[in-house]
Amino acid sequence: MCSAANLLEILPPEIILGILLRLDAVSLTRCQLVCKFFRDTITQSANLVYTIELAISQQEDGQTSILSPKEKLELLRNQQKHWTQMRWGDELRYTMKKSGLWELFGNVLVQRNLDHSFTFVQLPSTHRNILERTWTVKPERPHIVRDFGIDPSQDLFVLIEVPRRLRNVSSPIYNLHIQTMSTAKKHPLAAESGIIRHARHAFDQSTSFSIQISGDYVGLFFHDSAMQNEFIIWEWKTGNKKLHFDGDNLLSFSFLSERHILFSTFTEEGAFELFIVDFIAESSEKQEYNSVSHGLKLALPQLALDVSPLMLTVRSDPSPHWAPHSDLKVPFYASHSDEKIFVASLWLQKASIRHLTFVFTLSALLPRLHTLGPISTDSAIPWEDWGPQTTRMDESHRINAGFDTWACYLYGTKLALPEQSGRTSGNFTVHLFDFNPRAVRKAISDGSRIAEGSVPNIEHIELETSLCVTAPSVFRAGDLFEDEIKTWLPYRWISRTIPDANFSSVMCSEDSIIIVQDSTGVGACYRVLSF
């Protein structure tokens, strides 16, 4: 009778390899522990090793790439090494246009020009074989654009047209023009005129907008000062409305999944909360957010009595299940794992204004989605039941006042924050935090240094040194919060000084760290540090 080991040895290698190729990364890792034969078979196959290392780095395979698994593996390893060490290659500079309208999404930077045209830049990447490409389009309509959103994977360009300022107009019309990035013409998948029209009960000259695209949906937030805030989701291909809220307690939003959306809110009692809605199941009729039938509220820590809440904004990039356009033929791209992060920017007032970054993963919220139901005033899940183990809250050092203006400071599991303080010897420094738990565990097993506390508690920043942080971040009782607050979400950190970048802002894309030098004059530019 043959033993299991002998049976494996007499099977044709191509059959064994074919079976192993059907396994996921976790199963392959377990197989490596079974016996030497499996371990050798897996480690000698570039295809299988590539599958494992994709999972560790939270990447997905680019199906349209013509590269071999061995070539992809080499690119992946180089990419991860350079990000881990924060060693970029080329630095590119793009002059900041004076119109003030810009967008960064899907590794494409867009700016509006003074002649009302738009210049697009496909940011390059050495390690993903993406070439720089620049093009300019000028829409025939609309003429008055107040904001816009893009999705390069769908060649989608959504422009917000505001009504002309007319007196005594009872229902001013706001138009969303559904166009292509490549031509600024009507998108071929958009219905009828390619314009989504929305009537509001009044016109507010000071209205600002937040727009996000997620697959078939576009979300638009009207931030108003003279009337209530308003939020709407449409199917951009059909123009059908899916969700419609109003109320000043809504502060910001981010798509959570293909059917869920996340809001930051401010309660009547003066507390911040997170709020999740199933916008597919919810009514499309206009309503107040706290009247929904398919929602969930999550409480944040109770503030101390002498602390006033100022603002809470929430963000995540990229949108759910986003993938680059097939024409790019990338070897791999950031995956849509449960470890994708959301970052809430929290502004508080005590003796002075203080800023906190509050990071949590999709996995922290997913177990709660089955409990969605009617909302009531006291239905928020207590902070202690969901927050401490699955989040990380830290105070920022010397955050630029424009931090939330340049809000693209995260991508996937990475968060980039600027600092220029005594801790950095007065040097402008970029901190890179990576909340990928698999990468943290691997770094620790490979011998990386483990910090004794969280990075904001370090008195003097030791540059170009990587640390793994597993110790909690702690806020003592009575400082900013009523009770002692500990958060434990682990991360890996590294920081570097950026020369000639005094008091700038920082953004992060899939392949770049972007230094925003928005000083007045000819020096205003985007400095793209490319990986």
Coordinates of C-alpha atoms in Angstrom, one line a residue:
M1 CA 0.0 0.0 0.0
C2 CA 1.3 3.5 -0.9
S3 CA 1.7 6.1 1.8
A4 CA 0.3 9.6 1.2
A5 CA 3.8 10.9 0.7
N6 CA 4.6 8.2 -1.9
L7 CA 1.3 8.8 -3.7
L8 CA 2.1 12.5 -4.1
E9 CA 5.5 11.6 -5.5
I10 CA 4.1 9.2 -8.1
L11 CA 1.4 11.7 -9.3
P12 CA 2.5 13.7 -12.4
P13 CA 3.8 17.1 -11.2
E14 CA 1.5 19.0 -13.6
I15 CA -1.5 17.4 -11.9
I16 CA -0.3 18.4 -8.4
L17 CA 0.5 21.9 -9.6
G18 CA -2.8 22.2 -11.3
I19 CA -4.6 21.4 -8.0
L20 CA -2.5 23.8 -6.1
L21 CA -3.2 26.6 -8.6
R22 CA -6.9 26.3 -7.6
L23 CA -6.2 27.1 -4.0
D24 CA -6.3 30.5 -2.4
A25 CA -3.3 32.1 -0.5
V26 CA -4.4 30.9 2.9
S27 CA -4.8 27.3 1.8
L28 CA -1.4 27.4 0.0
T29 CA 0.2 28.7 3.2
R30 CA -1.3 25.9 5.2
C31 CA -0.1 23.4 2.6
Q32 CA 3.5 24.6 3.0
L33 CA 3.3 23.3 6.6
V34 CA 2.1 19.8 5.7
C35 CA 5.3 18.4 4.3
K36 CA 8.6 19.2 2.6
F37 CA 7.2 18.0 -0.7
F38 CA 4.4 20.6 -0.7
R39 CA 6.7 23.3 0.6
D40 CA 9.2 22.7 -2.1
T41 CA 6.6 22.5 -4.8
I42 CA 5.0 25.8 -3.8
T43 CA 8.2 27.8 -3.2
Q44 CA 9.6 26.7 -6.6
S45 CA 6.5 27.9 -8.5
A46 CA 6.5 31.6 -9.3
N47 CA 2.8 31.4 -9.9
L48 CA 2.0 30.0 -6.4
V49 CA 4.4 32.3 -4.6
Y50 CA 2.9 35.3 -6.5
T51 CA -0.6 34.2 -5.2
I52 CA 0.6 34.2 -1.6
E53 CA 2.5 37.5 -1.9
L54 CA -0.5 39.2 -3.5
A55 CA -2.6 38.3 -0.5
I56 CA 0.1 39.4 2.0
S57 CA 0.4 42.8 0.3
Q58 CA -3.4 43.2 -0.2
Q59 CA -3.2 43.2 -4.0
E60 CA -5.2 41.6 -6.7
D61 CA -3.9 40.2 -10.0
G62 CA -4.3 42.3 -13.1
Q63 CA -6.1 39.9 -15.4
T64 CA -5.4 41.9 -18.6
S65 CA -1.6 42.0 -18.1
I66 CA 0.5 40.1 -20.6
L67 CA 3.3 39.6 -18.1
S68 CA 4.2 36.1 -16.8
P69 CA 3.7 35.3 -13.1
K70 CA 7.5 35.5 -12.6
E71 CA 7.6 39.0 -14.0
K72 CA 4.6 40.1 -12.0
L73 CA 6.2 38.6 -8.8
E74 CA 9.4 40.6 -9.4
L75 CA 7.5 43.8 -9.9
L76 CA 5.3 43.2 -6.8
R77 CA 8.4 42.6 -4.6
N78 CA 10.1 45.7 -5.9
Q79 CA 6.9 47.8 -5.3
Q80 CA 6.4 46.5 -1.8
K81 CA 10.0 47.0 -0.9
H82 CA 10.0 50.6 -2.0
W83 CA 6.8 51.4 -0.2
T84 CA 8.0 49.7 3.0
Q85 CA 11.2 51.7 2.9
M86 CA 9.4 54.8 1.6
R87 CA 11.9 55.0 -1.3
W88 CA 10.3 56.7 -4.3
G89 CA 11.8 56.9 -7.8
D90 CA 11.1 59.9 -9.9
E91 CA 9.7 63.2 -8.7
L92 CA 7.4 64.9 -11.1
R93 CA 6.0 68.5 -10.7
Y94 CA 2.7 69.8 -12.0
T95 CA 1.9 73.5 -11.8
M96 CA -1.2 74.2 -9.7
K97 CA -3.9 75.9 -11.9
K98 CA -5.4 79.1 -10.6
S99 CA -9.0 78.0 -11.1
G100 CA -9.1 76.1 -7.7
L101 CA -10.9 73.0 -9.1
W102 CA -9.1 69.7 -9.0
E103 CA -9.6 66.0 -8.3
L104 CA -7.4 63.0 -7.6
F105 CA -8.9 59.5 -8.1
G106 CA -7.8 56.3 -9.6
N107 CA -4.2 57.6 -10.0
V108 CA -5.4 60.4 -12.3
L109 CA -4.9 64.1 -11.3
V110 CA -7.3 66.6 -12.9
Q111 CA -7.3 70.3 -12.8
R112 CA -9.6 72.9 -14.4
N113 CA -7.9 75.6 -16.5
L114 CA -8.9 79.3 -16.6
D115 CA -10.3 78.8 -20.1
H116 CA -12.7 76.2 -18.6
S117 CA -10.9 73.3 -20.1
F118 CA -9.7 70.3 -18.0
T119 CA -6.2 68.8 -17.9
F120 CA -5.9 65.2 -16.9
V121 CA -2.6 63.5 -15.9
Q122 CA -2.3 59.7 -15.6
L123 CA 0.3 59.4 -12.9
P124 CA 3.1 57.0 -13.7
S125 CA 4.4 54.0 -11.9
T126 CA 7.7 52.2 -12.4
H127 CA 6.6 49.1 -10.5
R128 CA 3.2 48.7 -12.3
N129 CA 4.4 49.6 -15.8
I130 CA 2.1 52.7 -16.0
L131 CA 3.3 55.5 -18.3
E132 CA 2.6 59.2 -17.7
R133 CA -0.1 60.5 -20.0
T134 CA -1.5 64.0 -20.2
W135 CA -4.5 65.2 -22.2
T136 CA -6.9 68.2 -22.2
V137 CA -10.6 68.4 -23.0
K138 CA -13.0 71.3 -23.1
P139 CA -16.7 70.6 -22.5
E140 CA -19.1 72.4 -24.7
R141 CA -21.5 72.3 -21.7
P142 CA -21.8 73.3 -19.0
H143 CA -20.2 76.7 -18.8
I144 CA -20.6 77.2 -15.0
V145 CA -18.9 74.2 -13.3
R146 CA -18.7 74.3 -9.5
D147 CA -17.2 70.9 -9.0
F148 CA -16.7 67.5 -10.7
G149 CA -16.0 63.8 -10.1
I150 CA -14.2 61.2 -12.1
D151 CA -13.8 57.4 -12.5
P152 CA -11.0 56.4 -14.8
S153 CA -12.1 52.8 -14.8
Q154 CA -15.4 53.8 -16.6
D155 CA -14.0 56.9 -18.5
L156 CA -16.5 58.8 -16.4
F157 CA -16.6 62.6 -15.9
V158 CA -19.4 64.1 -13.9
L159 CA -19.7 67.9 -13.9
I160 CA -21.9 69.8 -11.5
E161 CA -23.6 72.8 -13.1
V162 CA -25.1 75.4 -10.8
P163 CA -28.0 77.7 -11.9
R164 CA -27.3 81.3 -12.8
R165 CA -28.0 83.6 -9.9
L166 CA -31.5 84.7 -10.6
R167 CA -33.8 86.5 -8.2
N168 CA -37.2 85.1 -7.3
V169 CA -36.5 81.7 -8.8
S170 CA -38.5 79.3 -6.6
S171 CA -36.9 76.0 -7.7
P172 CA -33.4 76.5 -9.1
I173 CA -32.1 73.6 -11.2
Y174 CA -28.7 71.9 -10.6
N175 CA -27.5 69.7 -13.4
L176 CA -25.1 66.8 -13.4
H177 CA -23.5 66.3 -16.8
I178 CA -22.5 62.7 -17.4
Q179 CA -19.6 62.8 -19.8
T180 CA -16.4 61.0 -20.7
M181 CA -12.9 61.9 -19.5
S182 CA -11.5 61.2 -22.9
T183 CA -13.7 63.5 -25.0
A184 CA -15.9 65.6 -22.6
K185 CA -18.9 64.4 -24.6
K186 CA -22.0 62.6 -23.4
H187 CA -21.1 59.2 -21.9
P188 CA -22.4 56.4 -24.2
L189 CA -23.9 54.6 -21.2
A190 CA -25.8 57.6 -19.9
A191 CA -29.5 57.8 -20.7
E192 CA -31.2 60.3 -22.9
S193 CA -29.6 63.8 -22.7
G194 CA -26.8 62.7 -20.3
I195 CA -28.0 65.2 -17.8
I196 CA -29.4 64.5 -14.4
R197 CA -31.5 67.4 -13.1
H198 CA -32.2 68.3 -9.5
A199 CA -34.5 71.1 -8.3
R200 CA -33.8 72.7 -4.9
H201 CA -36.2 75.0 -3.1
A202 CA -33.8 77.9 -3.0
F203 CA -30.4 79.1 -4.3
D204 CA -27.4 79.5 -1.9
Q205 CA -24.4 81.2 -3.4
S206 CA -22.1 79.7 -0.7
T207 CA -23.1 76.1 -1.4
S208 CA -20.1 73.7 -1.7
F209 CA -20.2 70.1 -3.0
S210 CA -18.8 66.7 -2.2
I211 CA -19.1 64.2 -5.0
Q212 CA -18.1 60.5 -5.1
I213 CA -18.6 57.8 -7.8
S214 CA -19.0 54.1 -6.9
G215 CA -19.7 51.8 -9.8
D216 CA -23.2 52.6 -11.1
Y217 CA -23.8 55.2 -8.5
V218 CA -22.9 58.9 -7.9
G219 CA -23.4 60.5 -4.5
L220 CA -23.6 64.3 -4.2
F221 CA -23.6 66.2 -0.9
F222 CA -24.8 69.9 -0.9
H223 CA -23.0 71.7 2.0
D224 CA -25.1 74.8 2.7
S225 CA -24.9 77.7 5.0
A226 CA -28.3 79.4 4.3
M227 CA -30.4 76.2 4.2
Q228 CA -30.2 72.6 5.2
N229 CA -27.6 70.2 3.9
E230 CA -28.8 67.7 1.3
F231 CA -27.5 64.4 0.1
I232 CA -28.6 62.3 -3.0
I233 CA -27.5 59.1 -4.7
W234 CA -28.4 58.5 -8.3
E235 CA -27.8 55.7 -10.8
W236 CA -25.7 57.7 -13.3
K237 CA -26.6 55.5 -16.2
T238 CA -30.4 55.9 -15.8
G239 CA -30.7 59.1 -13.8
N240 CA -32.9 57.2 -11.2
K241 CA -32.7 58.5 -7.7
K242 CA -31.8 55.9 -5.0
L243 CA -31.5 57.9 -1.8
H244 CA -32.4 61.4 -0.7
F245 CA -31.6 62.9 2.7
D246 CA -31.7 66.4 4.1
G247 CA -30.6 67.8 7.5
D248 CA -27.7 69.8 9.0
N249 CA -26.8 66.9 11.2
L250 CA -25.3 65.1 8.1
L251 CA -21.6 66.1 7.8
S252 CA -19.9 63.9 5.2
F253 CA -20.2 60.5 3.5
S254 CA -18.2 57.6 1.9
F255 CA -19.4 54.6 0.0
L256 CA -18.9 51.5 2.2
S257 CA -19.9 48.7 -0.1
E258 CA -21.9 48.2 -3.3
R259 CA -25.1 48.8 -1.4
H260 CA -24.1 50.5 1.8
I261 CA -23.0 54.1 2.5
L262 CA -21.3 55.6 5.6
F263 CA -22.0 59.0 7.0
S264 CA -20.5 61.1 9.8
T265 CA -23.2 62.9 11.8
F266 CA -23.7 65.3 14.6
T267 CA -26.5 64.5 17.1
E268 CA -28.9 66.9 18.8
E269 CA -27.1 66.1 22.1
G270 CA -23.8 67.4 20.7
A271 CA -22.1 64.1 20.0
F272 CA -20.5 62.7 16.8
E273 CA -21.7 59.4 15.4
L274 CA -21.2 57.1 12.4
F275 CA -24.2 56.1 10.4
I276 CA -24.7 53.3 7.9
V277 CA -27.5 53.0 5.4
D278 CA -28.5 50.3 2.9
F279 CA -29.3 52.6 0.0
I280 CA -30.5 49.8 -2.2
A281 CA -33.2 48.7 0.3
E282 CA -34.1 52.2 1.5
S283 CA -36.8 54.4 0.0
S284 CA -35.7 56.9 -2.6
E285 CA -38.2 59.5 -1.3
K286 CA -36.7 62.6 0.4
Q287 CA -36.5 62.1 4.2
E288 CA -34.5 63.0 7.3
Y289 CA -31.7 60.5 7.8
N290 CA -32.9 59.5 11.3
S291 CA -36.1 58.2 9.8
V292 CA -34.6 55.4 7.7
S293 CA -35.8 51.8 7.9
H294 CA -32.5 50.2 7.0
G295 CA -29.8 51.9 9.0
L296 CA -27.3 51.6 11.9
K297 CA -25.6 54.1 14.2
L298 CA -22.3 53.7 15.8
A299 CA -21.4 55.8 18.9
L300 CA -18.0 57.5 19.3
P301 CA -16.4 58.1 22.7
Q302 CA -18.2 60.6 24.9
L303 CA -16.4 64.0 24.9
A304 CA -15.2 65.6 28.2
L305 CA -17.4 68.4 29.5
D306 CA -15.0 71.2 28.5
V307 CA -14.5 69.9 25.0
S308 CA -16.6 71.2 22.1
P309 CA -17.1 69.2 18.8
L310 CA -16.2 71.2 15.7
M311 CA -16.2 68.8 12.7
L312 CA -16.1 65.1 11.7
T313 CA -15.4 64.1 8.1
V314 CA -15.0 60.5 6.9
R315 CA -13.2 59.3 3.8
S316 CA -12.0 56.1 2.1
D317 CA -10.2 55.4 -1.3
P318 CA -10.8 53.8 -3.7
S319 CA -14.5 53.2 -4.0
P320 CA -15.9 49.7 -3.4
H321 CA -14.7 47.1 -5.9
W322 CA -12.9 49.7 -8.0
A323 CA -10.4 48.3 -10.5
P324 CA -8.2 50.2 -13.0
H325 CA -9.2 50.5 -16.6
S326 CA -8.3 47.3 -18.6
D327 CA -6.4 49.4 -21.1
L328 CA -3.7 50.0 -18.5
K329 CA -2.9 46.3 -18.3
V330 CA -1.5 46.7 -14.8
P331 CA 0.1 43.6 -13.3
F332 CA -1.7 44.0 -10.0
Y333 CA -3.7 46.6 -8.1
A334 CA -5.0 47.3 -4.5
S335 CA -7.5 44.7 -3.5
H336 CA -10.9 45.2 -1.9
S337 CA -10.2 43.3 1.2
D338 CA -12.0 43.7 4.5
E339 CA -8.9 45.5 5.8
K340 CA -9.4 48.6 3.6
I341 CA -9.3 51.6 5.9
F342 CA -11.7 54.5 6.5
V343 CA -10.3 57.7 8.1
A344 CA -12.3 60.1 10.1
S345 CA -10.8 63.6 10.6
L346 CA -12.0 64.8 14.0
W347 CA -11.7 68.5 15.0
L348 CA -12.3 69.5 18.7
Q349 CA -12.1 72.7 20.7
K350 CA -10.6 72.7 24.2
A351 CA -8.2 75.5 25.2
S352 CA -7.1 75.3 21.6
I353 CA -8.2 73.5 18.5
R354 CA -7.1 69.9 18.4
H355 CA -7.1 67.4 15.6
L356 CA -7.5 63.6 15.7
T357 CA -7.3 61.0 13.1
F358 CA -9.6 58.1 13.7
V359 CA -8.9 55.0 11.6
F360 CA -11.1 51.9 11.3
T361 CA -11.3 49.0 8.8
L362 CA -14.1 47.7 6.7
S363 CA -13.9 44.5 8.8
A364 CA -14.8 46.5 11.9
L365 CA -18.2 47.3 10.3
L366 CA -19.1 44.2 8.3
P367 CA -20.3 42.1 11.3
R368 CA -22.8 44.8 12.1
L369 CA -24.5 45.1 8.7
H370 CA -26.9 42.3 9.3
T371 CA -28.4 44.3 12.2
L372 CA -29.6 47.2 10.0
G373 CA -33.1 48.3 10.8
P374 CA -35.3 51.3 11.8
I375 CA -33.3 54.1 13.5
S376 CA -34.3 55.6 16.8
T377 CA -32.7 58.4 18.9
D378 CA -31.1 55.9 21.3
S379 CA -30.2 53.1 19.0
A380 CA -26.5 53.7 18.5
I381 CA -24.2 50.8 19.2
P382 CA -22.0 51.8 22.2
W383 CA -18.4 52.6 21.5
E384 CA -17.2 49.9 23.9
D385 CA -19.0 47.2 21.9
W386 CA -17.4 48.0 18.5
G387 CA -14.5 50.5 18.7
P388 CA -11.5 49.8 21.0
Q389 CA -10.1 46.7 19.4
T390 CA -10.9 47.5 15.8
T391 CA -9.9 51.2 15.5
R392 CA -6.9 53.5 16.0
M393 CA -7.3 57.1 17.3
D394 CA -4.4 59.4 17.6
E395 CA -3.8 63.2 18.0
S396 CA -2.1 64.9 15.1
H397 CA 0.9 67.1 15.5
R398 CA 0.8 70.5 13.8
I399 CA -1.7 69.5 11.1
N400 CA -2.0 72.1 8.3
A401 CA -5.3 74.1 8.4
G402 CA -6.0 72.8 4.9
F403 CA -5.8 69.2 5.9
D404 CA -9.4 68.4 4.9
T405 CA -9.2 70.5 1.8
W406 CA -6.6 68.1 0.4
A407 CA -8.6 65.1 1.6
C408 CA -7.0 62.4 -0.6
Y409 CA -4.6 61.4 2.2
L410 CA -5.3 57.7 2.1
Y411 CA -5.4 54.8 -0.3
G412 CA -6.3 51.2 0.4
T413 CA -4.6 50.4 3.8
K414 CA -2.2 53.4 3.7
L415 CA -2.5 56.8 5.3
A416 CA -0.1 59.7 4.7
L417 CA 0.1 62.5 7.2
P418 CA 2.4 65.6 7.3
E419 CA 4.2 67.1 10.2
Q420 CA 6.6 70.0 10.7
S421 CA 7.4 70.5 14.4
G422 CA 10.0 70.2 17.1
R423 CA 9.6 66.4 17.0
T424 CA 10.9 66.5 13.4
S425 CA 13.6 69.2 14.1
G426 CA 11.6 71.7 12.1
N427 CA 11.8 69.6 8.9
F428 CA 8.7 68.9 6.8
T429 CA 8.1 65.2 7.3
V430 CA 5.7 62.7 5.8
H431 CA 4.5 59.9 8.0
L432 CA 3.3 56.8 6.2
F433 CA 1.0 54.4 8.2
D434 CA 0.1 51.0 6.8
F435 CA -2.8 49.2 8.5
N436 CA -2.4 46.0 6.5
P437 CA -2.5 43.4 9.3
R438 CA -0.9 40.7 7.2
A439 CA 2.1 42.9 6.4
V440 CA 2.4 43.9 10.0
R441 CA 2.5 40.3 11.1
K442 CA 5.0 39.4 8.4
A443 CA 7.2 42.4 9.4
I444 CA 7.2 41.3 13.0
S445 CA 8.1 37.7 12.1
D446 CA 10.9 39.1 9.9
G447 CA 12.4 40.9 12.9
S448 CA 11.1 44.5 12.5
R449 CA 11.3 46.7 15.5
I450 CA 8.2 46.9 17.7
A451 CA 7.3 50.3 19.2
E452 CA 6.7 50.6 22.9
G453 CA 3.9 53.1 22.3
S454 CA 2.0 54.8 19.5
V455 CA 3.9 57.1 17.1
P456 CA 2.3 60.4 18.3
N457 CA 3.8 59.7 21.7
I458 CA 7.4 59.6 20.4
E459 CA 9.3 62.7 21.6
H460 CA 11.7 62.8 18.7
I461 CA 11.1 61.2 15.3
E462 CA 13.8 58.9 14.2
L463 CA 13.6 59.3 10.5
E464 CA 14.0 56.4 7.9
T465 CA 13.3 53.9 10.6
S466 CA 10.3 51.5 10.3
L467 CA 8.3 50.5 13.4
C468 CA 5.5 48.1 14.0
V469 CA 3.0 49.5 16.5
T470 CA 0.8 47.0 18.4
A471 CA 0.6 48.9 21.7
P472 CA -2.6 51.0 22.2
S473 CA -3.1 54.7 21.7
V474 CA -4.3 56.1 25.0
F475 CA -6.3 59.3 25.8
R476 CA -6.4 59.8 29.6
A477 CA -9.8 60.4 31.2
G478 CA -10.9 64.0 31.2
D479 CA -8.5 65.3 28.6
L480 CA -10.5 65.1 25.4
F481 CA -12.9 62.3 26.4
E482 CA -14.9 61.7 29.5
D483 CA -13.4 58.2 30.1
E484 CA -10.0 56.8 29.3
I485 CA -9.9 55.7 25.7
K486 CA -7.6 53.0 24.3
T487 CA -7.6 51.9 20.6
W488 CA -5.5 48.9 19.4
L489 CA -5.6 48.6 15.6
P490 CA -2.0 47.7 14.7
Y491 CA 0.0 49.4 11.9
R492 CA 3.4 49.7 10.4
W493 CA 5.0 53.2 10.2
I494 CA 7.9 55.0 8.5
S495 CA 8.6 58.6 7.9
R496 CA 10.9 60.7 5.7
T497 CA 11.9 64.3 5.4
I498 CA 10.8 66.1 2.2
P499 CA 13.3 68.8 1.2
D500 CA 12.0 72.3 0.2
A501 CA 8.4 71.6 1.4
N502 CA 7.7 74.0 4.2
F503 CA 4.2 73.6 5.8
S504 CA 2.7 71.8 2.8
S505 CA -0.1 69.3 2.6
V506 CA 0.1 65.6 1.6
M507 CA -2.0 63.3 -0.5
C508 CA -1.6 59.6 -1.3
S509 CA -2.6 57.7 -4.4
E510 CA -2.0 54.0 -5.3
D511 CA 1.5 54.8 -6.8
S512 CA 2.4 58.1 -5.4
I513 CA 2.9 60.4 -2.4
I514 CA 1.9 63.9 -3.5
I515 CA 3.2 67.0 -1.8
V516 CA 0.8 69.9 -2.2
Q517 CA 2.7 73.2 -2.2
D518 CA -0.2 75.6 -2.3
S519 CA 1.6 78.8 -1.5
T520 CA 0.6 81.8 -3.6
G521 CA 2.8 82.7 -6.6
V522 CA 4.6 80.7 -9.2
G523 CA 5.8 78.0 -6.8
A524 CA 2.4 76.5 -6.2
C525 CA 2.6 72.9 -7.5
Y526 CA 1.9 69.2 -7.0
R527 CA 5.1 67.3 -6.3
V528 CA 4.5 63.7 -7.2
L529 CA 6.8 61.2 -5.6
S530 CA 6.3 58.1 -7.8
F531 CA 6.6 54.5 -6.7

